[in-house]
Amino acid sequence: MPKSGQSGVVLPVPAADPVLDRVRERYPGLVREVPAHVSVLYPFLDVDVLTPDDLTALDDIFTSQAPLDVSFATCAGHGGFVYLPPEPVEALDALSVEVQEHWPQLLPYGGAYGRPRPHLTIVMGADEPTAARVSEDVRAHLPLHATLGEAWLVVFTDHWSVHRRFRLDGR
């Protein structure tokens, strides 16, 4: 569970929200109450230490990036974790690395998983039979195609909310 004031940087994927909503209805409690997204860096800086320079740096990184066309054609998972890997992954991976290199003191997921590949989380903490059913249900709605045109800085209070939006302009 995130703590109040914790933030993250994500790329929203509205095209996947209907799939997440269906899974959320069928498997209550396994899908987080956040819109579909690919994490760029989580956790990011706590909101109380976030500076205007940090926001400017994020803006500079994202406005230099063109919108990204991605597909989610397969469903993957392990240990109760079900996710969609984006294709192609290279530009998303490079964007995540660029943000992480700007704030090297921040480790993705607190360093728990090394340097994770970009992904869209469907469920976490499912038992194996449930994870298999979720994967099967999700596969019926693939492939998904999306143009990722903005990044969000999200902040947790008692729920996640968008603190700042950054356009991917390709300037």
Coordinates of C-alpha atoms in Angstrom, one line a residue:
M1 CA 0.0 0.0 0.0
P2 CA 1.4 3.4 -0.9
K3 CA 1.9 6.0 1.7
S4 CA 0.2 9.4 1.6
G5 CA 2.3 11.9 -0.5
Q6 CA 4.0 9.2 -2.5
S7 CA 4.1 9.8 -6.2
G8 CA 4.8 8.0 -9.5
V9 CA 5.3 8.8 -13.1
V10 CA 3.1 6.9 -15.5
L11 CA 1.9 6.8 -19.1
P12 CA -1.8 6.4 -19.2
V13 CA -3.3 3.8 -21.6
P14 CA -7.0 4.7 -21.9
A15 CA -7.5 2.0 -24.6
A16 CA -6.9 -0.7 -21.8
D17 CA -9.3 0.8 -19.3
P18 CA -12.3 -1.3 -20.5
V19 CA -10.3 -4.5 -20.1
L20 CA -9.2 -3.5 -16.6
D21 CA -12.8 -2.5 -15.7
R22 CA -14.0 -6.0 -16.8
V23 CA -11.4 -7.7 -14.8
R24 CA -12.1 -5.4 -11.8
E25 CA -15.8 -6.3 -11.9
R26 CA -15.1 -10.1 -12.2
Y27 CA -12.2 -10.2 -9.7
P28 CA -12.8 -7.6 -7.0
G29 CA -9.8 -6.6 -5.0
L30 CA -7.2 -7.8 -7.5
V31 CA -7.1 -4.7 -9.8
R32 CA -5.8 -1.5 -8.3
E33 CA -8.1 1.5 -8.4
V34 CA -6.1 3.4 -10.9
P35 CA -6.5 3.9 -14.7
A36 CA -4.6 1.6 -17.0
H37 CA -1.0 2.7 -17.4
V38 CA 2.6 1.8 -17.9
S39 CA 4.9 3.0 -15.1
V40 CA 7.8 5.1 -16.0
L41 CA 9.2 5.4 -12.4
Y42 CA 7.5 4.3 -9.2
P43 CA 8.0 5.4 -6.6
F44 CA 9.0 8.9 -7.6
L45 CA 9.7 11.8 -5.3
D46 CA 7.3 12.3 -2.4
V47 CA 5.2 15.3 -3.1
D48 CA 6.5 17.3 -0.2
V49 CA 10.1 17.2 -1.6
L50 CA 9.1 17.7 -5.3
T51 CA 10.5 21.0 -6.6
P52 CA 9.7 23.2 -9.6
D53 CA 13.1 22.0 -11.0
D54 CA 11.9 18.4 -10.9
L55 CA 8.7 19.4 -12.7
T56 CA 10.7 21.3 -15.3
A57 CA 13.0 18.3 -15.8
L58 CA 10.0 16.0 -16.3
D59 CA 8.5 18.4 -18.7
D60 CA 11.7 18.7 -20.7
I61 CA 12.0 14.9 -20.9
F62 CA 8.5 14.3 -22.0
T63 CA 8.1 17.2 -24.5
S64 CA 11.2 16.0 -26.3
Q65 CA 9.5 12.6 -26.8
A66 CA 7.1 12.0 -29.7
P67 CA 3.9 10.2 -28.9
L68 CA 4.4 6.4 -28.8
D69 CA 2.3 3.9 -30.8
V70 CA 2.2 0.6 -28.9
S71 CA 0.3 -2.7 -29.1
F72 CA -0.5 -5.1 -26.3
A73 CA -0.9 -8.4 -28.1
T74 CA 0.0 -10.9 -25.4
C75 CA -0.8 -11.5 -21.7
A76 CA 2.0 -12.7 -19.5
G77 CA 2.5 -13.4 -15.8
H78 CA 4.1 -15.2 -12.9
G79 CA 3.4 -15.7 -9.3
G80 CA -0.1 -14.2 -9.3
F81 CA 1.1 -11.1 -11.3
V82 CA -0.7 -10.7 -14.7
Y83 CA 0.5 -8.0 -17.1
L84 CA 0.5 -6.9 -20.7
P85 CA 4.0 -6.3 -22.3
P86 CA 4.0 -3.4 -24.8
E87 CA 5.3 -3.8 -28.3
P88 CA 7.6 -2.3 -29.4
V89 CA 9.1 -1.9 -26.0
E90 CA 12.4 -0.1 -26.9
A91 CA 11.1 3.5 -26.9
L92 CA 9.2 3.0 -23.6
D93 CA 12.3 1.3 -22.1
A94 CA 14.5 4.2 -23.2
L95 CA 12.1 6.8 -21.8
S96 CA 12.0 5.0 -18.4
V97 CA 15.8 4.8 -18.4
E98 CA 16.1 8.5 -19.2
V99 CA 13.8 9.4 -16.2
Q100 CA 15.6 7.0 -13.9
E101 CA 19.0 8.3 -14.9
H102 CA 17.9 11.9 -14.1
W103 CA 16.9 10.7 -10.5
P104 CA 19.5 7.9 -9.9
Q105 CA 18.7 7.8 -6.2
L106 CA 15.2 6.5 -7.0
L107 CA 15.0 2.8 -7.8
P108 CA 12.0 1.4 -9.7
Y109 CA 9.8 -0.4 -7.1
G110 CA 12.4 0.4 -4.5
G111 CA 14.9 -1.9 -6.1
A112 CA 12.8 -5.0 -5.5
Y113 CA 12.9 -6.2 -9.1
G114 CA 16.1 -4.9 -10.6
R115 CA 15.3 -2.8 -13.7
P116 CA 11.8 -4.0 -14.7
R117 CA 10.7 -3.9 -18.3
P118 CA 7.8 -1.6 -19.1
H119 CA 4.4 -3.3 -18.7
L120 CA 0.7 -2.7 -18.0
T121 CA -0.3 -4.4 -14.8
I122 CA -3.6 -6.3 -14.8
V123 CA -3.6 -8.0 -11.4
M124 CA -1.3 -8.6 -8.5
G125 CA -1.6 -11.0 -5.7
A126 CA -3.9 -13.5 -7.4
D127 CA -3.6 -17.2 -6.6
E128 CA -2.3 -19.2 -9.6
P129 CA -5.8 -20.6 -10.8
T130 CA -7.3 -17.1 -10.6
A131 CA -4.3 -15.6 -12.4
A132 CA -4.7 -18.2 -15.2
R133 CA -8.4 -17.3 -15.5
V134 CA -7.6 -13.6 -15.6
S135 CA -5.0 -14.2 -18.3
E136 CA -7.5 -16.2 -20.4
D137 CA -10.2 -13.6 -20.0
V138 CA -7.8 -10.8 -21.0
R139 CA -6.5 -12.6 -24.0
A140 CA -10.0 -12.6 -25.5
H141 CA -9.7 -8.8 -25.8
L142 CA -6.3 -8.6 -27.3
P143 CA -4.6 -7.1 -29.2
L144 CA -5.0 -3.5 -27.9
H145 CA -3.5 -0.6 -29.8
A146 CA -2.8 2.8 -28.2
T147 CA -1.0 6.0 -28.9
L148 CA 0.6 7.2 -25.7
G149 CA 0.5 11.0 -25.9
E150 CA 1.0 12.1 -22.3
A151 CA 2.6 11.3 -19.0
W152 CA 1.1 11.8 -15.6
L153 CA 2.7 12.6 -12.3
V154 CA 0.3 10.9 -9.9
V155 CA 0.2 11.4 -6.1
F156 CA -1.4 9.2 -3.5
T157 CA -3.4 10.7 -0.6
D158 CA -6.2 8.3 0.2
H159 CA -6.4 7.5 -3.5
W160 CA -4.3 8.2 -6.6
S161 CA -4.9 11.4 -8.4
V162 CA -3.2 13.3 -11.3
H163 CA -0.9 16.0 -9.9
R164 CA 0.5 17.1 -13.3
R165 CA 0.3 16.2 -17.0
F166 CA 3.1 16.3 -19.5
R167 CA 2.5 16.1 -23.2
L168 CA 4.7 13.9 -25.4
D169 CA 5.2 16.5 -28.2
G170 CA 8.4 15.4 -30.0
R171 CA 9.8 18.9 -29.8

